Amino acid sequence: MSSPAPFVYCPPQEPLQTVYEDQDLLVIHKPAGLLSVMGRLPEHQDSAYLRVLKQHPQAKVTHRLDMATSGLLIFAKHREAEVAVSKMFQARQVTKHYIALLQGEIQLDGSVDVPLITDWPNRPRQMVSFEHGKTAKTLFERINYNAETDISRVKLTPITGRSHQLRVHMAHIGHPIMGDGLYHPEPSRFALPRMALHAAYLAFQQPLTQQKIELDLPAPF
């Protein structure tokens, strides 16, 4: 068996799209294929955060999306906003959901409540571990099903925020996310140039101004 080809980072070069901005926060549309933050290697420096810093030198990271995931990503413009947004996420005061394409038919809405842990010998993979894993819960809701391609479009709502949670949970129930190079047994089965997972919706109360913010970014697939 031939070994997998080495990873070559080729992020998209189009300018970042600003979805929302005020004096404290910046919300962008992170494209699939772009790191949220800089990697350790010099060739992995290009990232959403590095690009934001060029326009907002005091910007801070508040949360992340996987490189292969697209969608809404919040940055704080200064330290006070970073602290306030971090507390907001910790208190689970942010409503968010993702749109995904899954292999197979999702017939009923439901939830996945299984603990996750890092698969250390195979990092960055995560795995289910009932003995050592941390609590993780995801709600899923069927949107539609394409019988011709055997693909379900679903809304995913993470109740917790574990690394790769949505990806592992969907694979665990036998409906991996299409194009997922880590958890789909046949990631190239469906002709998508990317993983079909998109952070589509955020709603929260701006912690410094108390303004209610609701953002909806349609999935590009």
Backbone as a ProteinNet text record, in pm:
[ID]
protein_1_A
[PRIMARY]
MSSPAPFVYCPPQEPLQTVYEDQDLLVIHKPAGLLSVMGRLPEHQDSAYLRVLKQHPQAKVTHRLDMATSGLLIFAKHREAEVAVSKMFQARQVTKHYIALLQGEIQLDGSVDVPLITDWPNRPRQMVSFEHGKTAKTLFERINYNAETDISRVKLTPITGRSHQLRVHMAHIGHPIMGDGLYHPEPSRFALPRMALHAAYLAFQQPLTQQKIELDLPAPF
[TERTIARY]
84.7	0	87.9	59.9	140.1	103.1	200.8	175.1	103.5	22.2	-50.8	43.3	0.9	82.3	98.5	215.2	235.6	143.1	101.2	10.5	82.8	21.9	73.6	-32.9	3.8	-91.6	-102.2	-218.6	-243.6	-372	-368.4	-491.3	-544.8	-676.3	-734.2	-683.1	-664.9	-602.1	-698.5	-826.6	-919.7	-929.1	-955.2	-964.9	-1073.8	-1052.4	-1152.9	-1278	-1392.1	-1520.2	-1561.9	-1586.2	-1636.5	-1787.9	-1839.4	-1983.4	-2044.5	-1967.3	-2015.5	-1894.5	-1911.3	-1803	-1860.5	-1806.2	-1834.5	-1704.4	-1712.2	-1589.8	-1514.6	-1581.4	-1521.6	-1495.4	-1579.5	-1577.6	-1566.3	-1510.2	-1505.5	-1546.6	-1644.8	-1686.6	-1660.9	-1586.1	-1551.2	-1611.4	-1611.2	-1640.2	-1506.6	-1469.9	-1346	-1370	-1292.6	-1312.4	-1255.4	-1310	-1253.1	-1111.3	-1021.3	-883.3	-789	-842.7	-760.9	-757.6	-638.5	-626.3	-689.2	-746.7	-800.1	-686.5	-583	-466.6	-339.3	-228.9	-102.5	-57.9	-2.2	56.5	199.8	261.8	398.6	502.4	481.9	580.6	568.5	678.6	674.7	575.6	564.8	474.7	327.8	302.1	164.4	125.1	192.5	163.2	37.5	15.3	-102.5	-227.7	-311.3	-429.4	-526.8	-648.9	-747.4	-696.8	-637.1	-589.3	-478.1	-381.8	-272.5	-326.3	-423.5	-481.6	-558.6	-629.4	-702	-604.6	-491.5	-393	-337.7	-333	-280.2	-368.8	-497.2	-590.9	-620.9	-609.8	-643.3	-531.7	-423	-303.8	-327.8	-434.3	-462.7	-563.4	-601.2	-705	-665	-764.8	-743.6	-834.6	-787.4	-865.7	-967.8	-1091.9	-1194	-1238.5	-1235.7	-1266.5	-1208.6	-1221.1	-1158.8	-1254	-1226.2	-1289.6	-1179.5	-1209.8	-1114	-1076.5	-955.9	-909.7	-1007.9	-1062.4	-1149.6	-1292.1	-1324.5	-1459.1	-1463.9	-1572.4	-1591.9	-1694.3	-1705.4	-1813.4	-1773.8	-1865.4	-1856.7	-1751.5	-1659.8	-1550.2	-1536.3	-1540.2	-1536.8	-1395.3	-1352.7	-1229.8	-1265	-1194.1	-1208	-1105.2	-1142.1	-1051.1	-954.4	-980.1	-893.1	-909.9	-827	-820.2	-951.8	-1014.6	-1138.8	-1246.6	-1252.9	-1350.8	-1318	-1189.1	-1149	-1197	-1176.5	-1218.8	-1370.2	-1441.6	-1588.2	-1644	-1587.6	-1636.1	-1600.6	-1481.8	-1443.4	-1539.5	-1577.3	-1674	-1809.7	-1846.4	-1973.7	-1976.1	-1866.1	-1858.3	-1858	-1782.4	-1775.1	-1911.1	-1989.8	-2122.7	-2227.3	-2184	-2272.7	-2387.6	-2349.5	-2447.7	-2447.7	-2383.7	-2380.2	-2462.1	-2559.2	-2635.2	-2567.8	-2534.7	-2467.7	-2511.5	-2514.3	-2534.9	-2458.4	-2440	-2363.5	-2455.2	-2420.7	-2484.7	-2383.5	-2428.6	-2338.1	-2409.5	-2331.3	-2379.8	-2325.5	-2415.8	-2377.5	-2402.7	-2319.3	-2340.6	-2460.9	-2553.7	-2668	-2787	-2896.9	-3021.5	-3040.7	-3056.6	-3097.7	-3250.8	-3313.8	-3459.3	-3528.4	-3465.6	-3525.4	-3425	-3474.9	-3388.6	-3344	-3229.4	-3182.8	-3060.2	-2988.8	-2868.7	-2765	-2641.1	-2530.1	-2466.7	-2458.6	-2406.1	-2302.5	-2183.9	-2076.2	-1947.1	-1865.8	-1745.4	-1632	-1548.5	-1440.1	-1305.8	-1202.1	-1065.1	-972.3	-856.7	-758.6	-701.7	-694.6	-630.3	-481.9	-408.4	-272.6	-178.2	-177.5	-85.4	-121.3	-244	-290.9	-339.2	-276.8	-314.2	-309.8	-403.4	-500.9	-633.7	-638.9	-765	-814.4	-945.5	-1011.4	-1088.3	-1129.5	-1203.1	-1298.5	-1394.6	-1488.1	-1418	-1433	-1379.6	-1474	-1550.5	-1644.4	-1571.9	-1449	-1373.1	-1298.3	-1235.4	-1147.7	-1191.2	-1290.7	-1327.3	-1399.7	-1402.6	-1475.6	-1616.2	-1712.3	-1850.9	-1863.8	-1941.2	-1963.9	-2103.9	-2175.6	-2312.5	-2341.2	-2404.5	-2440.6	-2586.6	-2662.5	-2797.5	-2792.9	-2872.6	-2879.1	-3024.2	-3046.4	-3181.2	-3179.4	-3259.4	-3267.1	-3325.2	-3262.1	-3316.2	-3376.4	-3299.1	-3352	-3259.4	-3303.9	-3227.5	-3233.3	-3117.8	-3108.3	-3085.7	-3189.8	-3180	-3082.4	-3070	-2981.9	-2835.7	-2796.1	-2657.6	-2641.7	-2753.8	-2753.1	-2685.8	-2726.4	-2666.7	-2776.8	-2760	-2852.5	-2792	-2874.6	-2835.6	-2895.4	-2811.4	-2856	-2809.5	-2879.6	-2834.9	-2776	-2655	-2586.5	-2570.3	-2609.4	-2596.5	-2507.9	-2386.4	-2299.8	-2339.6	-2365.8	-2396.3	-2266.3	-2167.5	-2032.3	-1941.6	-1816.3	-1726.7	-1596.6	-1603.7	-1481.4	-1421	-1291.3	-1221.1	-1278.2	-1309.1	-1361.4	-1493.2	-1563.2	-1682.1	-1785.7	-1823.2	-1927.2	-1882.8	-1758.4	-1704.7	-1702.2	-1654.5	-1646.6	-1786	-1873.1	-2007.5	-2085.2	-2075.1	-2148.7	-2091	-1959.6	-1898.9	-1939.3	-1951.9	-1985.5	-2123.8	-2217.1	-2352.2	-2367.3	-2255.1	-2258	-2293.7	-2285.8	-2316.9	-2205.5	-2087.4	-1974.8	-2001.4	-1935.4	-1948.3	-1876.7	-1943.7	-1886.6	-1758.8	-1657.6	-1531.4	-1440	-1477.8	-1395.5	-1277.6	-1159.8	-1041	-994.1	-1042.4	-1000.8	-1098.8	-1228.1	-1326	-1420.1	-1416.7	-1497.5	-1413.1	-1461.8	-1381.4	-1353	-1437.8	-1417.4	-1436.4	-1340.6	-1361.2	-1382.7	-1337.7	-1353.5	-1472.2	-1559.1	-1671.5	-1766.3	-1788.1	-1875.6	-1788.8	-1814.5	-1725.7	-1736.5	-1689	-1680.4	-1532.8	-1489.9	-1348.6	-1311.4	-1402	-1381.2	-1467	-1447.8	-1536.2	-1665.8	-1778.4	-1909.7	-1957.8	-1887.7	-1925	-1905.4	-2010.2	-2009.8	-2074.3	-2003.7	-2057	-2149.3	-2280.1	-2375.4	-2444.9	-2450.7	-2537.3	-2475	-2480	-2438.3	-2539.7	-2577.9	-2664.1	-2615.5	-2599.1	-2550.7	-2578.2	-2561.8	-2573.3	-2433	-2403.6	-2269.2	-2238.1	-2134.2	-2115.9	-2078.9	-2029.9	-1990.5	-2095.7	-2177.2	-2281	-2422	-2434.4	-2563.2	-2651.3	-2596	-2671.6	-2692.6	-2813.8	-2841.1	-2793.2	-2713.3	-2654.2	-2696.3	-2742.5	-2781.5	-2725	-2643.9	-2574.8	-2606.7	-2642.1	-2677.7	-2600	-2513.9	-2428.9	-2456.7	-2528.4	-2566.5	-2445.8	-2464.3	-2357.3	-2326.9	-2198.6	-2161.3	-2169.3	-2239.7	-2255.2	-2400.3
-119.8	0	124.3	215.3	336.7	430.7	505.8	599.8	721.3	788.6	906	1017.4	1096.7	1209.1	1309.1	1371.3	1468.9	1588.3	1644	1758.5	1881.3	1946.6	2072	2179.1	2281.5	2386.6	2488.4	2495.3	2589.2	2665.9	2762	2831.7	2919	2938.1	3029.1	3170.9	3243.4	3375.3	3491.9	3464.6	3576.7	3651.4	3783.1	3861.9	3808.6	3823.8	3782	3868.1	3803.9	3874.9	3911.6	4039.9	4084.5	4070.8	3998.5	3976.4	4075.3	4109	4204.3	4271.7	4399.5	4471.1	4583	4598.8	4715.8	4758.4	4841.8	4893.7	4787.8	4676.9	4573.8	4441.6	4408.5	4275.4	4281.3	4175.5	4156	4011.6	3991.9	3857.4	3842.1	3739.3	3716.8	3586.2	3571.4	3442.5	3376.5	3277.7	3204.1	3101.6	3106.3	3006.8	2871.3	2766.1	2632.8	2631	2564.1	2554.3	2653.8	2748.7	2848.7	2818.7	2815.3	2796.7	2914.4	2887.6	2996.3	3077.5	3007.4	3073.3	3014.9	3083.7	3043.1	2907	2824.8	2698.4	2717.2	2609	2619.1	2638.5	2578.7	2584.6	2714.6	2764.2	2889.9	2885.8	2770.5	2759.5	2751.9	2747.3	2741.5	2871.1	2980.3	3106.4	3174.8	3164.3	3229.6	3173.7	3262.2	3220.5	3336.4	3306.2	3411.7	3514	3467.8	3558.5	3649.7	3594.2	3675.1	3782.4	3746	3842.5	3951.3	3913.7	4012	4107.4	4054.6	4137.7	4248.8	4226.2	4328.2	4452	4434.5	4546.7	4592.8	4498.8	4527.6	4469.4	4543.1	4489.2	4443.6	4490.5	4451.8	4336.1	4279.1	4175.6	4052.2	3986.1	3865.1	3752.9	3629.9	3512.5	3481.8	3452.1	3416.5	3270.3	3215.1	3073.6	3035.4	2910.2	2863.6	2774.3	2763.9	2664.9	2577.4	2449.6	2362.5	2421.9	2393.1	2444	2410	2288	2241.8	2295	2360.4	2414.3	2560.4	2601	2742	2802.6	2936.6	2999.7	3111.8	3142.5	3259.5	3241.4	3337.7	3332	3470.1	3474.2	3600.2	3631.2	3756.9	3807.7	3928.4	3941.3	4059.2	4163	4289	4393.1	4440.6	4405.3	4449	4353.3	4368.2	4275.1	4269.2	4383.6	4382.9	4302.5	4319	4243.4	4094.9	4060.9	3919.9	3852.7	3917.8	3862.3	3846.1	3948	3944.1	3834.3	3819.5	3717.2	3577.6	3562.1	3432.7	3389.5	3481.9	3451.3	3414.3	3482.7	3455.5	3313.1	3270	3133.8	3032	3060.1	2967.4	2949.5	3055.2	3049.7	2994.6	2955.5	2901.9	2998	3125.3	3228.8	3262.7	3177.8	3195.1	3082.8	3118.4	3019.3	3003.5	2881.4	2861.4	2729	2726.8	2599.1	2593.5	2472.3	2443.3	2373.6	2385.4	2308.5	2206.5	2082.4	1976.6	1884.7	1821	1712.9	1582.9	1487.7	1360.9	1244.7	1142.9	1020	944.8	904.4	825.6	911.6	844.3	914.9	932.8	1058	1091.4	1096.8	1002.4	993	1073.2	1083.5	1153.4	1250.3	1358.2	1447.9	1376.2	1415.2	1348.6	1415.2	1342	1395.5	1285	1326.6	1236	1285.5	1199.1	1237	1133.3	1142.2	1048	1126.3	1084.5	1159	1140.2	1243.3	1245	1270.9	1217.6	1236.2	1239.5	1302.4	1304.3	1164.8	1124.5	998.4	1028.7	1025.3	1078.8	1019.7	889.1	837.1	883.6	932.8	970.6	1115.3	1201.1	1342.9	1398.2	1488.5	1558.2	1484.5	1357	1283.9	1280.8	1284.1	1263.8	1133.1	1080.4	954.4	947.3	857	831.8	750	791.4	714.5	730.2	624.9	632.6	629.9	579	568.8	697.1	757.7	872.1	1002.1	998.7	1115.9	1222.8	1342.6	1454.6	1460.4	1500.4	1507.4	1588.8	1536.7	1607.4	1575.4	1678.8	1658.5	1743.1	1680.1	1745.9	1714.4	1815.9	1795.7	1796.4	1710.2	1712.4	1716.1	1786.8	1808.5	1792.4	1702.1	1677.7	1798.9	1838.4	1942.5	1877.2	1794.8	1719	1602.3	1515.5	1396.5	1379.9	1357.8	1333.7	1184.8	1114.3	969.2	931.2	1016.8	985.7	979.7	1071.1	1073.2	1007.4	974.4	918.3	1013	1139.1	1242.1	1321.3	1340.5	1420.3	1557	1660.4	1794.6	1812.3	1850.7	1860.2	1989.6	2026.9	2134.6	2070.2	2109.4	2054.9	2165.7	2136.3	2233	2173.1	2223.8	2172	2230.8	2144.8	2190.7	2213.3	2129.4	2148.1	2184.9	2215.3	2261.8	2185.5	2053.9	1972.4	1977.2	1956.6	1954.1	1845.2	1880.2	1786.8	1722.3	1783.6	1719.2	1679.3	1771.5	1741.3	1629.9	1633.6	1536	1395.3	1384.7	1253.5	1200.9	1288.7	1245	1193.8	1262.4	1216.3	1084.6	1070.8	943.5	832.3	865.4	765.8	705.7	785.2	732.8	676.7	665.8	603.4	696.3	828	926.2	1031.3	991.2	1085.9	1204	1315.3	1436.1	1414.8	1451.3	1433.5	1515.4	1452.5	1520.2	1529.3	1466.8	1472.3	1376.4	1432	1350.8	1272.2	1305.3	1233.2	1124.1	1149.5	1058.6	991.2	1031.5	963.1	853.8	728.7	619.9	638.2	715	744.3	894.7	976.2	1121.2	1178.9	1110.8	1164	1102.8	1030.7	962.7	1059.8	1174.4	1275.5	1387.9	1433	1528.5	1668.9	1684.4	1815.5	1848.2	1969.5	2003.6	2036.5	2008.4	2048.1	1961.7	1977	1912.4	1992	1921	1986.4	2017.8	2110.8	2157.3	2308.1	2379.3	2525.2	2585.1	2675.7	2747	2856.9	2830.3	2914.2	3019.5	3001.1	3088.1	3117.7	3244.8	3288.3	3389.5	3375.9	3474.7	3492.7	3618.1	3646.1	3792.2	3824.8	3963.2	4018.8	4123.3	4181.2	4216.3	4154.1	4163	4302.1	4390.2	4523.1	4629.6	4608.8	4708.2	4657.2	4525.5	4458.4	4454.6	4490	4482	4336.2	4302.6	4167.1	4152.3	4049.8	4027.3	3889.8	3884	3758.1	3754.9	3653.8	3644.4	3511.5	3516.3	3396.5	3400.4	3300.8	3295	3164.8	3170.8	3047.3	2961.9	2831.6	2738.9	2749.7	2741.6	2752.6	2618.7	2522.9	2393.3	2347
0	0	0	-91	-98.3	14.9	64.1	172.6	117.5	201.3	153.2	112.6	16.9	-27.6	85.9	99.2	206.3	189.8	302.6	300.7	246.3	150.4	96.5	120.1	192.6	228.7	116	53.9	-56.3	-27.9	63.6	102.4	-10.7	-14.5	-114.2	-92.2	-199.9	-190.4	-205.6	-224.9	-236.4	-102.5	-106.4	17.2	109.3	238.6	335.4	322.5	337.8	333.9	475.7	501.4	631.1	632.9	730.8	743.7	843.1	948.3	1049.4	1112.6	1146.8	1214.8	1299	1421.9	1503.6	1570.3	1671.4	1732.4	1812.7	1842.8	1927.2	1855.5	1758.5	1698.2	1546.8	1491.2	1346.8	1320.4	1233.3	1194.8	1045.2	1009.2	869.7	819.3	688.9	625.9	598.2	680.3	656.2	546.2	438.4	333.2	372.5	314.9	334.4	279	351	306.1	370	446.1	514.4	664	722.3	866.8	941	1057.2	1139.9	1200.9	1250	1310.6	1250.8	1273.2	1215.7	1268.1	1179.5	1220.5	1267.8	1313.6	1366.8	1257.7	1140.5	1033.7	954.2	900.9	823.7	708.3	643.1	528.4	569.3	701.1	750.8	822.5	791.7	859.3	805.3	675.1	617.1	683.2	734	810.2	817.4	859.5	878.6	979.9	1087.7	1192	1140.9	1068.3	1016.3	921.2	838.4	745.4	819.7	926.7	1007	1076.2	1124.5	1194.2	1105.6	977.4	886	884	910.3	914.5	1057.4	1151.7	1292.1	1379.8	1398.5	1467.3	1610.5	1675.3	1813.7	1822.5	1709.4	1707.3	1786.3	1843.6	1924	1872.1	1888.4	1849.1	1957.5	1918.7	2017.3	2004.4	1884.2	1862.6	1727.5	1688.5	1565	1487.4	1358.3	1272.1	1213.9	1192.7	1125.3	990.3	944.8	816.2	704.3	706.7	598.4	608.7	719.9	741.6	700	636.6	603	697.9	692.9	766.1	859.1	949.8	1036.7	1146	1154.2	1251.1	1315.1	1449.2	1523.3	1570.7	1553.2	1613.2	1700.1	1812	1896.4	1851.8	1853.2	1806.6	1914	2039.8	2148.8	2266.3	2365.6	2477.9	2556.9	2584.5	2661.2	2588.7	2457.6	2379.6	2379.6	2373.9	2377.7	2505.7	2618.4	2747	2751.1	2704.4	2708.3	2617.9	2498.7	2406.2	2457	2513.8	2569.3	2679.5	2766.9	2872.6	2813	2704.7	2637.6	2582.2	2520.7	2469.7	2584.2	2689.6	2802.9	2869.4	2872.5	2933.1	2836.1	2716.2	2612.3	2581.2	2567.1	2535.6	2386.4	2306.6	2161.3	2098	2017.9	1942.1	1806.2	1769.5	1641.1	1581.2	1448.2	1383.1	1251.2	1206.5	1085.5	985.8	857.9	752.7	702.5	683	637.4	540.2	455	370.4	425.7	453.8	514.6	419.2	429.7	353.6	410.3	323	367.7	407.6	436.8	468	618.4	658.8	795	794	860.3	854	962.6	1079.8	1192.7	1252.5	1311.6	1388	1515.2	1567.7	1688.4	1747	1828.6	1892.9	1908.9	1921.5	1951.1	2080.4	2178.8	2309.7	2350.6	2290.8	2321.2	2346.2	2443.8	2481	2381.2	2371.7	2274	2340.4	2276.3	2324.3	2204	2219.4	2111.3	2088.9	1963.8	1924.5	1908.6	2020.9	2024.2	1919.4	1894.9	1792.4	1651.8	1634.4	1500.5	1496.2	1575.2	1574	1432.3	1396.5	1483.2	1500.4	1465.4	1477.6	1622.5	1635.5	1764.1	1756.7	1872	1870.7	1989	1978.1	2087.7	2195.1	2320.1	2433	2551.3	2581	2692.5	2826.3	2825.8	2951.5	2984.2	2882.3	2909.8	2842	2754.7	2676.3	2756.4	2699.6	2758.1	2697	2777.9	2734	2605.3	2510.3	2384	2334.8	2291.8	2245.3	2122.1	2023.8	1898.3	1865.3	1827	1775.8	1623.1	1560.9	1414.8	1368.7	1258.5	1206.9	1055	1005.3	861.1	788.6	679.4	591.2	467.6	398.9	285.3	254.4	164.4	125.9	-24.8	-86.2	-229.7	-250.7	-294.1	-310.5	-421.5	-521.9	-634.9	-592	-504.1	-456.2	-318.9	-253.7	-118.9	-20.2	-27.4	57.7	128.4	258.5	338.6	367.8	353.8	399.9	539.1	635.1	773.2	837.6	943.4	1031.8	1155.8	1192.3	1309.5	1413	1536.2	1645.2	1754	1770	1875.9	2010.9	2108.2	2244.3	2320	2292.1	2345.4	2227.5	2256.2	2150.6	2143.1	2140	2131.7	1991.6	1986.2	1858.3	1767.7	1642.5	1541.6	1584.3	1678.9	1736.9	1632.6	1546.4	1448.5	1355	1316	1221.3	1281.3	1405.2	1470.6	1503.5	1552.9	1588.9	1468.8	1356	1238.1	1185.6	1187.9	1147.3	1243.6	1372	1474.1	1450.1	1399.7	1375.9	1233.7	1162.5	1030.3	916.8	940.5	836.4	829.9	783.5	782.1	689.6	719.5	638.1	505	396.2	263.8	248.3	189.3	165	285.1	397.1	517.9	504.3	485.9	463.4	583.2	702.9	823.1	864.3	847.4	906.4	806.3	681.1	580.3	515.6	512.1	454	305.2	237.2	94.3	72.2	115.6	112.2	-26.4	-130.8	-266.4	-339.9	-265.2	-328.8	-398.8	-338.6	-397	-450.4	-571.3	-638.6	-579.7	-457.1	-393.5	-374	-404.5	-387.6	-243.1	-148.5	-9.9	81.1	211.3	307.5	317	318.5	316.7	458	524.1	657.6	661.5	702.8	695.1	819.4	886	1002.8	953	954.1	881.4	966	1097.9	1178.8	1313.8	1352.6	1486.2	1538	1663.4	1728.1	1871.6	1910.9	2046.6	2080.1	2206	2250.6	2264.2	2188.2	2193	2337.7	2396.5	2542.1	2593.8	2506.7	2553.3	2525.5	2423.5	2389.9	2416.3	2440	2462.2	2337.2	2222.7	2097.9	2058	2015.2	1968.2	1824	1800.1	1668.5	1619.3	1495.9	1434.1	1292	1263.3	1135.6	1070.5	943.6	869.6	737.5	716	597.2	523.8	412.2	341.7	304.2	307.5	271.8	122.8	85	-55.9	-129.5	-72.9	-140.2	-126.9
[MASK]
+++++++++++++++++++++++++++++++++++++++++++++++++++++++++++++++++++++++++++++++++++++++++++++++++++++++++++++++++++++++++++++++++++++++++++++++++++++++++++++++++++++++++++++++++++++++++++++++++++++++++++++++++++++++++++++

